[in-house]
Coordinates of C-alpha atoms in Angstrom, one line a residue:
M1279 CA 0.0 0.0 0.0
T1280 CA 2.8 2.4 0.8
A1281 CA 4.4 1.8 -2.6
T1282 CA 1.1 3.2 -4.2
L1283 CA 1.1 6.4 -2.3
P1284 CA 3.9 8.3 -3.9
A1285 CA 2.4 7.5 -7.3
V1286 CA -1.0 8.7 -6.2
R1287 CA 0.4 11.9 -4.8
S1288 CA 2.6 12.6 -8.0
A1289 CA -0.2 12.0 -10.3
A1290 CA -2.7 14.0 -8.2
T1291 CA -0.6 16.9 -7.4
I1292 CA -0.4 18.6 -10.8
K1293 CA 1.5 22.0 -11.1
G1294 CA 0.7 23.8 -14.2
H1295 CA -1.3 20.8 -15.4
W1296 CA 1.8 18.8 -16.0
I1297 CA 1.7 15.2 -14.7
D1298 CA 5.3 13.7 -14.1
D1299 CA 4.5 10.2 -13.2
W1300 CA 2.3 8.2 -15.5
R1301 CA 2.5 4.3 -15.6
P1302 CA -0.8 3.0 -17.2
E1303 CA 0.7 -0.5 -17.6
D1304 CA 1.0 -0.7 -13.8
R1305 CA -2.5 -2.3 -12.8
E1306 CA -2.4 -0.8 -9.2
F1307 CA -1.5 2.7 -10.4
W1308 CA -4.2 2.5 -13.1
D1309 CA -6.9 1.2 -10.9
T1310 CA -6.2 3.6 -8.1
T1311 CA -5.1 6.8 -10.0
G1312 CA -4.7 6.5 -13.6
A1313 CA -8.1 5.5 -14.9
P1314 CA -10.0 8.6 -13.5
I1315 CA -7.5 11.1 -14.8
A1316 CA -7.4 9.4 -18.3
R1317 CA -11.2 9.4 -18.4
R1318 CA -11.4 13.1 -17.8
N1319 CA -8.8 13.9 -20.3
L1320 CA -10.6 11.6 -22.9
I1321 CA -13.9 13.4 -22.3
F1322 CA -12.5 16.9 -23.1
S1323 CA -10.3 15.5 -25.9
I1324 CA -13.4 14.1 -27.6
T1325 CA -15.3 17.4 -27.1
S1326 CA -12.6 19.4 -28.8
E1327 CA -12.0 16.8 -31.6
H1328 CA -15.7 16.6 -32.2
I1329 CA -16.0 20.4 -32.9
G1330 CA -12.8 20.2 -35.0
F1331 CA -14.4 17.6 -37.3
S1332 CA -17.5 19.7 -37.5
V1333 CA -15.5 22.8 -38.6
W1334 CA -13.4 20.5 -41.0
S1335 CA -16.7 19.2 -42.5
L1336 CA -18.4 22.6 -42.9
W1337 CA -18.1 22.6 -46.5
S1338 CA -19.8 19.3 -46.9
V1339 CA -22.8 21.3 -45.8
L1340 CA -22.1 24.8 -47.1
V1341 CA -21.9 23.6 -50.8
L1342 CA -25.6 22.7 -50.5
F1343 CA -26.3 26.3 -49.9
L1344 CA -24.5 27.5 -53.0
G1345 CA -27.3 27.9 -55.4
P1346 CA -27.5 29.2 -59.0
E1347 CA -26.9 32.8 -57.7
Y1348 CA -23.3 31.7 -56.9
G1349 CA -22.5 30.5 -60.3
I1350 CA -20.6 27.3 -59.3
D1351 CA -20.9 24.1 -61.1
P1352 CA -20.8 20.5 -59.5
A1353 CA -16.9 20.2 -60.4
G1354 CA -16.3 23.5 -58.6
K1355 CA -18.3 22.3 -55.5
F1356 CA -16.3 19.2 -55.3
L1357 CA -13.1 21.1 -55.3
L1358 CA -14.4 23.2 -52.5
T1359 CA -14.8 20.1 -50.4
A1360 CA -11.5 18.6 -51.4
V1361 CA -9.4 21.7 -50.3
P1362 CA -10.2 21.6 -46.6
T1363 CA -9.7 17.8 -46.7
L1364 CA -6.3 18.4 -48.2
V1365 CA -5.3 21.1 -45.7
G1366 CA -6.5 19.0 -42.8
A1367 CA -4.6 16.1 -44.1
A1368 CA -1.3 18.1 -44.4
L1369 CA -1.6 19.6 -40.9
R1370 CA -2.0 16.2 -39.1
I1371 CA 1.8 15.6 -39.1
P1372 CA 2.7 19.0 -37.3
Y1373 CA -0.3 18.5 -35.0
S1374 CA 1.1 15.1 -33.9
F1375 CA 4.4 16.7 -33.2
A1376 CA 2.8 19.5 -31.2
V1377 CA 1.7 17.2 -28.4
A1378 CA 5.3 16.3 -27.6
R1379 CA 6.5 19.8 -28.0
F1380 CA 3.7 21.8 -26.1
G1381 CA 1.8 19.1 -24.1
G1382 CA -1.5 17.5 -24.9
R1383 CA -3.7 19.9 -22.8
N1384 CA -1.9 23.0 -23.9
W1385 CA -2.2 22.1 -27.7
T1386 CA -5.7 21.1 -27.3
V1387 CA -6.4 24.6 -25.9
F1388 CA -4.7 26.3 -28.7
S1389 CA -6.0 24.1 -31.6
A1390 CA -9.7 24.5 -30.3
S1391 CA -9.3 28.3 -30.1
L1392 CA -8.0 28.3 -33.6
L1393 CA -11.3 26.9 -35.0
L1394 CA -12.8 30.4 -34.5
V1395 CA -10.9 31.7 -37.4
P1396 CA -12.7 29.5 -40.1
S1397 CA -15.9 29.7 -38.3
L1398 CA -15.9 33.5 -38.2
L1399 CA -14.9 33.8 -42.0
A1400 CA -17.6 31.5 -43.1
A1401 CA -20.3 33.1 -40.8
F1402 CA -19.6 36.7 -42.3
L1403 CA -18.2 36.4 -45.7
I1404 CA -20.3 33.7 -47.7
R1405 CA -22.9 35.5 -49.7
P1406 CA -24.0 35.8 -53.3
G1407 CA -21.5 37.8 -55.3
V1408 CA -18.5 36.5 -53.4
D1409 CA -15.8 35.4 -55.9
Y1410 CA -14.8 31.8 -56.1
S1411 CA -11.1 32.3 -55.0
T1412 CA -12.5 33.8 -51.8
L1413 CA -14.5 30.8 -51.1
L1414 CA -11.5 28.5 -51.9
I1415 CA -9.5 30.4 -49.2
I1416 CA -12.2 30.1 -46.5
A1417 CA -12.5 26.4 -47.4
A1418 CA -8.9 25.9 -47.0
V1419 CA -8.7 27.7 -43.6
A1420 CA -11.5 25.2 -42.4
G1421 CA -8.8 22.5 -42.8
V1422 CA -7.4 23.4 -39.4
G1423 CA -10.1 21.3 -37.9
G1424 CA -8.8 18.1 -39.6
G1425 CA -5.5 18.4 -37.7
N1426 CA -7.2 18.2 -34.3
F1427 CA -7.7 14.4 -34.9
A1428 CA -4.0 13.5 -35.0
S1429 CA -3.0 15.5 -31.9
S1430 CA -6.0 14.1 -30.0
M1431 CA -5.3 10.5 -31.0
T1432 CA -1.6 10.9 -30.2
N1433 CA -2.4 12.4 -26.7
I1434 CA -5.0 9.7 -25.8
N1435 CA -2.7 7.0 -26.9
A1436 CA -0.2 8.0 -24.2
Y1437 CA -2.9 7.8 -21.4
Y1438 CA -4.3 4.3 -21.8
P1439 CA -2.6 0.9 -21.3
D1440 CA -2.2 -1.3 -24.2
R1441 CA -5.1 -3.7 -23.2
L1442 CA -7.6 -0.7 -23.4
K1443 CA -6.0 1.2 -26.4
G1444 CA -8.4 -0.3 -29.0
W1445 CA -11.4 0.8 -26.9
A1446 CA -9.9 4.2 -25.9
L1447 CA -8.9 5.2 -29.4
G1448 CA -12.0 4.1 -30.9
I1449 CA -14.2 6.1 -28.5
N1450 CA -12.0 9.1 -28.9
A1451 CA -12.1 8.9 -32.8
G1452 CA -15.8 7.9 -33.0
G1453 CA -16.8 10.9 -30.7
G1454 CA -14.7 13.0 -33.0
N1455 CA -16.1 11.5 -36.2
L1456 CA -19.6 12.4 -35.0
G1457 CA -18.8 15.9 -35.7
V1458 CA -19.2 15.1 -39.4
A1459 CA -22.8 14.0 -38.8
A1460 CA -23.5 16.9 -36.4
V1461 CA -22.5 19.7 -38.7
Q1462 CA -24.8 18.0 -41.3
L1463 CA -27.7 18.1 -38.8
V1464 CA -27.0 21.7 -38.1
G1465 CA -27.0 22.4 -41.8
L1466 CA -30.3 20.5 -42.1
F1467 CA -31.7 22.6 -39.3
V1468 CA -30.7 25.8 -40.8
L1469 CA -32.0 24.8 -44.3
A1470 CA -35.4 23.7 -42.8
V1471 CA -35.9 26.7 -40.5
F1472 CA -34.1 29.6 -42.3
G1473 CA -33.8 28.4 -45.8
A1474 CA -30.8 28.3 -48.3
G1475 CA -30.0 32.0 -48.0
H1476 CA -28.4 31.8 -44.6
P1477 CA -25.2 29.7 -44.9
G1478 CA -23.3 31.8 -42.4
L1479 CA -25.7 30.5 -39.6
V1480 CA -24.2 27.0 -39.9
A1481 CA -20.7 28.3 -39.0
G1482 CA -22.1 30.8 -36.5
I1483 CA -23.7 28.2 -34.4
Y1484 CA -20.3 26.8 -33.6
I1485 CA -18.7 29.9 -32.4
P1486 CA -19.8 29.7 -28.9
L1487 CA -19.3 26.0 -28.8
I1488 CA -15.7 26.5 -29.7
V1489 CA -15.1 28.9 -26.9
L1490 CA -16.7 26.5 -24.3
A1491 CA -14.5 23.6 -25.7
A1492 CA -11.4 25.6 -25.3
L1493 CA -12.3 26.8 -21.7
G1494 CA -13.1 23.1 -20.7
S1495 CA -9.8 21.9 -22.1
A1496 CA -7.9 24.7 -20.3
L1497 CA -9.5 23.8 -17.0
Y1498 CA -9.7 20.1 -17.0
M1499 CA -7.1 18.5 -19.2
D1500 CA -3.5 17.8 -18.4
N1501 CA -0.1 17.5 -20.0
L1502 CA 2.1 14.3 -19.6
S1503 CA 5.7 15.1 -19.1
Q1504 CA 6.7 11.6 -20.5
A1505 CA 5.3 12.9 -23.9
R1506 CA 8.4 15.1 -24.2
N1507 CA 10.6 12.1 -24.1
E1508 CA 9.2 10.9 -27.3
K1509 CA 11.7 12.7 -29.4
R1510 CA 12.5 11.6 -32.9
G1511 CA 9.6 9.4 -33.0
M1512 CA 8.5 10.6 -36.3
R1513 CA 11.9 10.2 -37.9
D1514 CA 12.1 6.7 -36.7
A1515 CA 8.6 5.9 -37.7
V1516 CA 9.4 7.1 -41.2
R1517 CA 11.9 4.3 -41.5
E1518 CA 9.4 1.6 -40.4
P1519 CA 7.9 -0.3 -43.4
H1520 CA 4.7 -0.9 -41.2
T1521 CA 4.1 2.9 -41.2
W1522 CA 3.5 2.9 -44.9
V1523 CA 1.4 -0.3 -44.9
M1524 CA -0.8 1.1 -42.1
S1525 CA -1.1 4.4 -43.9
L1526 CA -2.3 2.7 -47.0
L1527 CA -5.0 0.7 -45.1
Y1528 CA -6.0 4.0 -43.3
I1529 CA -6.5 5.5 -46.6
G1530 CA -9.1 2.8 -47.4
T1531 CA -10.9 3.2 -44.1
F1532 CA -10.8 6.7 -42.8
G1533 CA -10.1 8.2 -46.2
S1534 CA -13.4 6.6 -47.5
F1535 CA -15.3 7.7 -44.3
I1536 CA -14.3 11.4 -44.7
G1537 CA -14.3 11.5 -48.4
F1538 CA -17.9 10.0 -48.7
G1539 CA -18.9 12.3 -45.7
F1540 CA -17.9 15.4 -47.8
A1541 CA -19.2 14.1 -51.0
F1542 CA -22.4 12.3 -50.3
G1543 CA -24.8 15.2 -50.5
Q1544 CA -23.3 16.4 -53.7
V1545 CA -23.4 13.1 -55.3
L1546 CA -27.1 12.6 -54.3
Q1547 CA -27.9 15.9 -56.0
V1548 CA -26.1 15.2 -59.1
Q1549 CA -26.8 11.5 -59.5
F1550 CA -30.5 11.8 -58.5
A1551 CA -31.3 15.3 -59.5
D1552 CA -35.1 14.6 -60.0
V1553 CA -35.5 13.4 -56.4
F1554 CA -33.1 15.8 -54.6
S1555 CA -34.1 19.0 -56.4
T1556 CA -33.4 21.2 -53.3
P1557 CA -30.6 21.3 -50.8
V1558 CA -32.9 20.4 -47.9
K1559 CA -33.9 17.1 -49.5
A1560 CA -30.4 15.9 -49.8
A1561 CA -29.6 17.1 -46.3
Y1562 CA -32.3 14.9 -44.8
L1563 CA -30.1 12.0 -45.8
T1564 CA -26.5 13.2 -45.7
F1565 CA -26.0 12.9 -42.0
L1566 CA -27.2 9.4 -41.6
G1567 CA -24.0 7.7 -43.1
P1568 CA -21.5 9.7 -41.0
L1569 CA -23.7 9.2 -38.0
L1570 CA -23.7 5.5 -38.2
G1571 CA -20.2 5.3 -39.3
S1572 CA -19.0 7.3 -36.2
L1573 CA -21.1 5.4 -33.8
I1574 CA -19.8 2.1 -35.1
R1575 CA -16.1 3.0 -34.8
P1576 CA -15.6 2.1 -31.2
V1577 CA -17.2 -1.3 -32.1
G1578 CA -14.4 -1.8 -34.6
G1579 CA -11.9 -1.0 -31.9
A1580 CA -13.6 -3.4 -29.5
L1581 CA -13.7 -6.3 -32.1
A1582 CA -10.2 -5.7 -32.8
D1583 CA -9.3 -6.0 -29.1
R1584 CA -11.2 -9.4 -29.1
L1585 CA -10.5 -10.9 -32.5
G1586 CA -7.3 -9.2 -33.7
G1587 CA -7.1 -5.9 -35.7
A1588 CA -5.9 -7.5 -38.9
R1589 CA -8.6 -10.1 -39.1
V1590 CA -11.3 -7.4 -38.7
T1591 CA -9.6 -5.1 -41.1
F1592 CA -9.3 -7.9 -43.6
V1593 CA -13.1 -8.8 -43.5
T1594 CA -14.0 -5.2 -43.5
F1595 CA -12.1 -4.5 -46.8
I1596 CA -13.9 -7.4 -48.5
A1597 CA -17.3 -6.1 -47.3
M1598 CA -16.4 -2.6 -48.5
A1599 CA -15.5 -3.8 -52.0
V1600 CA -19.1 -5.5 -52.0
G1601 CA -20.7 -2.3 -50.7
A1602 CA -18.9 -0.2 -53.4
T1603 CA -20.1 -2.8 -56.1
T1604 CA -23.7 -2.4 -54.7
V1605 CA -23.5 1.3 -55.2
L1606 CA -22.2 0.9 -58.9
I1607 CA -25.0 -1.4 -59.8
A1608 CA -27.6 0.9 -58.1
A1609 CA -26.3 4.0 -60.0
Q1610 CA -26.6 2.1 -63.2
L1611 CA -30.1 0.8 -62.4
R1612 CA -31.0 4.3 -61.0
S1613 CA -32.3 2.5 -58.0
L1614 CA -32.3 5.1 -55.2
P1615 CA -33.2 2.6 -52.3
L1616 CA -30.3 0.1 -53.2
Y1617 CA -27.8 3.2 -53.8
I1618 CA -28.5 4.4 -50.2
V1619 CA -28.3 1.0 -48.8
G1620 CA -24.9 0.6 -50.5
F1621 CA -23.6 4.0 -49.4
I1622 CA -24.8 3.6 -45.8
A1623 CA -23.1 0.1 -45.7
L1624 CA -19.7 1.8 -46.9
F1625 CA -20.0 4.3 -44.0
V1626 CA -20.7 1.7 -41.4
L1627 CA -17.9 -0.6 -42.7
S1628 CA -15.4 2.2 -43.0
G1629 CA -16.3 3.2 -39.3
I1630 CA -15.6 -0.4 -38.3
G1631 CA -12.4 -0.4 -40.3
N1632 CA -11.2 2.9 -38.7
G1633 CA -11.4 1.4 -35.3
S1634 CA -9.6 -1.9 -36.2
T1635 CA -6.7 -0.3 -38.2
Y1636 CA -5.9 2.1 -35.4
K1637 CA -5.8 -0.8 -33.0
M1638 CA -3.4 -2.6 -35.2
I1639 CA -0.8 0.1 -34.8
P1640 CA 0.0 -0.2 -31.1
A1641 CA -0.3 -4.1 -31.4
I1642 CA 2.3 -4.1 -34.1
F1643 CA 4.9 -2.3 -32.1
R1644 CA 4.2 -4.1 -29.0
R1645 CA 5.0 -7.3 -30.8
K1646 CA 8.2 -5.9 -32.2
H1647 CA 9.2 -4.5 -28.8
P1648 CA 7.7 -6.9 -26.2
T1649 CA 10.0 -5.9 -23.2
D1650 CA 10.2 -2.2 -24.0
H1651 CA 6.8 -0.6 -23.5
H1652 CA 8.3 3.1 -23.8
E1653 CA 9.7 2.3 -27.3
A1654 CA 6.5 0.5 -28.4
R1655 CA 4.4 3.6 -27.2
R1656 CA 6.8 6.0 -28.8
L1657 CA 6.8 4.4 -32.2
S1658 CA 3.0 3.8 -32.2
G1659 CA 2.3 7.4 -31.3
A1660 CA 4.4 8.6 -34.2
V1661 CA 2.7 6.2 -36.6
I1662 CA -0.7 7.1 -35.6
G1663 CA 0.2 10.7 -36.6
I1664 CA 1.7 9.8 -40.0
A1665 CA -1.2 7.2 -40.8
G1666 CA -3.8 9.7 -39.7
A1667 CA -2.3 12.4 -42.1
I1668 CA -1.9 10.1 -45.1
G1669 CA -5.3 8.4 -44.5
A1670 CA -7.0 11.7 -44.5
L1671 CA -5.6 12.2 -48.1
G1672 CA -7.9 9.4 -49.1
G1673 CA -10.7 12.0 -48.5
V1674 CA -9.2 14.3 -51.1
L1675 CA -8.9 11.3 -53.6
V1676 CA -12.5 10.4 -53.2
N1677 CA -13.6 13.9 -53.9
L1678 CA -11.2 14.3 -56.9
A1679 CA -12.3 10.8 -58.2
F1680 CA -15.9 12.0 -58.1
R1681 CA -15.0 15.3 -59.7
Q1682 CA -13.0 13.8 -62.4
S1683 CA -15.7 11.1 -63.2
F1684 CA -18.5 13.6 -63.5
L1685 CA -16.3 16.0 -65.5
T1686 CA -15.4 13.2 -67.9
T1687 CA -18.6 11.0 -68.3
K1688 CA -21.2 12.9 -66.4
E1689 CA -21.7 9.8 -64.2
A1690 CA -19.8 8.5 -61.1
D1691 CA -19.2 5.0 -62.3
A1692 CA -15.6 5.4 -62.9
A1693 CA -15.1 6.5 -59.3
Y1694 CA -16.9 3.6 -58.0
L1695 CA -14.6 1.2 -60.2
A1696 CA -11.6 2.9 -58.7
F1697 CA -12.9 2.5 -55.1
I1698 CA -13.6 -1.3 -55.6
A1699 CA -10.1 -1.8 -57.0
F1700 CA -8.5 0.0 -54.0
Y1701 CA -10.5 -2.1 -51.5
A1702 CA -9.3 -5.2 -53.3
L1703 CA -5.7 -4.0 -53.0
C1704 CA -6.2 -3.4 -49.3
V1705 CA -7.5 -7.0 -48.8
L1706 CA -4.4 -8.4 -50.4
V1707 CA -2.0 -6.2 -48.5
T1708 CA -3.7 -6.9 -45.1
W1709 CA -3.4 -10.8 -45.8
A1710 CA 0.1 -10.6 -47.2
V1711 CA 1.6 -8.5 -44.4
Y1712 CA -0.5 -9.5 -41.3
L1713 CA -2.4 -12.6 -41.8
R1714 CA -0.2 -15.0 -43.6
P1715 CA 0.7 -18.1 -41.5
A1716 CA 4.3 -17.1 -41.5
H1717 CA 3.7 -13.7 -40.0
Q1718 CA 2.7 -12.9 -36.4
R1719 CA -0.9 -11.8 -36.4
V1720 CA -1.9 -8.4 -34.9

């Protein structure tokens, strides 16, 4: 009992919100001290990340407000959704570094506060007559919301023991991913109540929420001193072949989720223009896929904890190829019910895959370094940041694939064929690297 007291005192007595003693793999420390602190940080991490995702996804909603008076064709709208996805993906690498440099709590406060910039710009500058280049700039600034995910996941990864990482990372990411569905529900509310002439209200609703999230993070989150000892993690992770394999797989899971989340409403309006003749009609459906995909993500992490991340990921990619094939057939048959079923299945499956692929990362490095928990945690945290950044590029590729397909053929069939081929590639890679009998399974 006396051996536990210094640990309790060290973790509980926090000066400047810095914790110097953190040993989540020590069961006694975790049960008596670690779990409540980790849970509190997880709650506020989810809150800030959730709003970050909403701001990042703003343009998946705002493009529905850009009617004929804005003079923007479907290809131009797909570009407006691709730009914040690209910026958010690029920011994920420096955001991952920032946790080690500034502390998880400190960076969360700053990154949450930064969300005010794109929200204010969107709230006051989007109106008929605004030139397209201005809209592109406003959309690009919204990309700062995409970086929040990487810093949040890197931070929470350090708080939880290996046996709970799948659950914790799944809950953290799932709560953040819900921001995509939430902003679409906000957009639906504004469209239904105020009409398509008030796009600024969508962003304006988030301004007080951002302030509250930043204040909550400042008051209730902590920094882990040990995070500052994870130096050169990114450099070492870049040299790891597993980093690039997992990044490829994450393009297929998270890239699909965020890409479809940004594009779904536009695709519905273009592919089934006779049914979705107004933005509000499309908005009634656009939130459903991201909502289900976000809610199911922790299930993917929990299944990976139980069955193994590679096995769950492998089956998920097979099912995603089937889902994309269903969407392709539905598009050719002009069957809206089958189309929606296929797309919703893709959202759900990508959510499961998001949870299982992230669970694979700490498992891979735990197997590589079975006696060195610090090294395993150092590398897995860095790989989470890199894979999160590259995976988000999948969202850009999804929107560009739709844009090019519509520009070339006026249909999305070519994009669906590309998705099917990529999911098939991910099936082969997952089996070859992580499931063959000659390899240790993760």
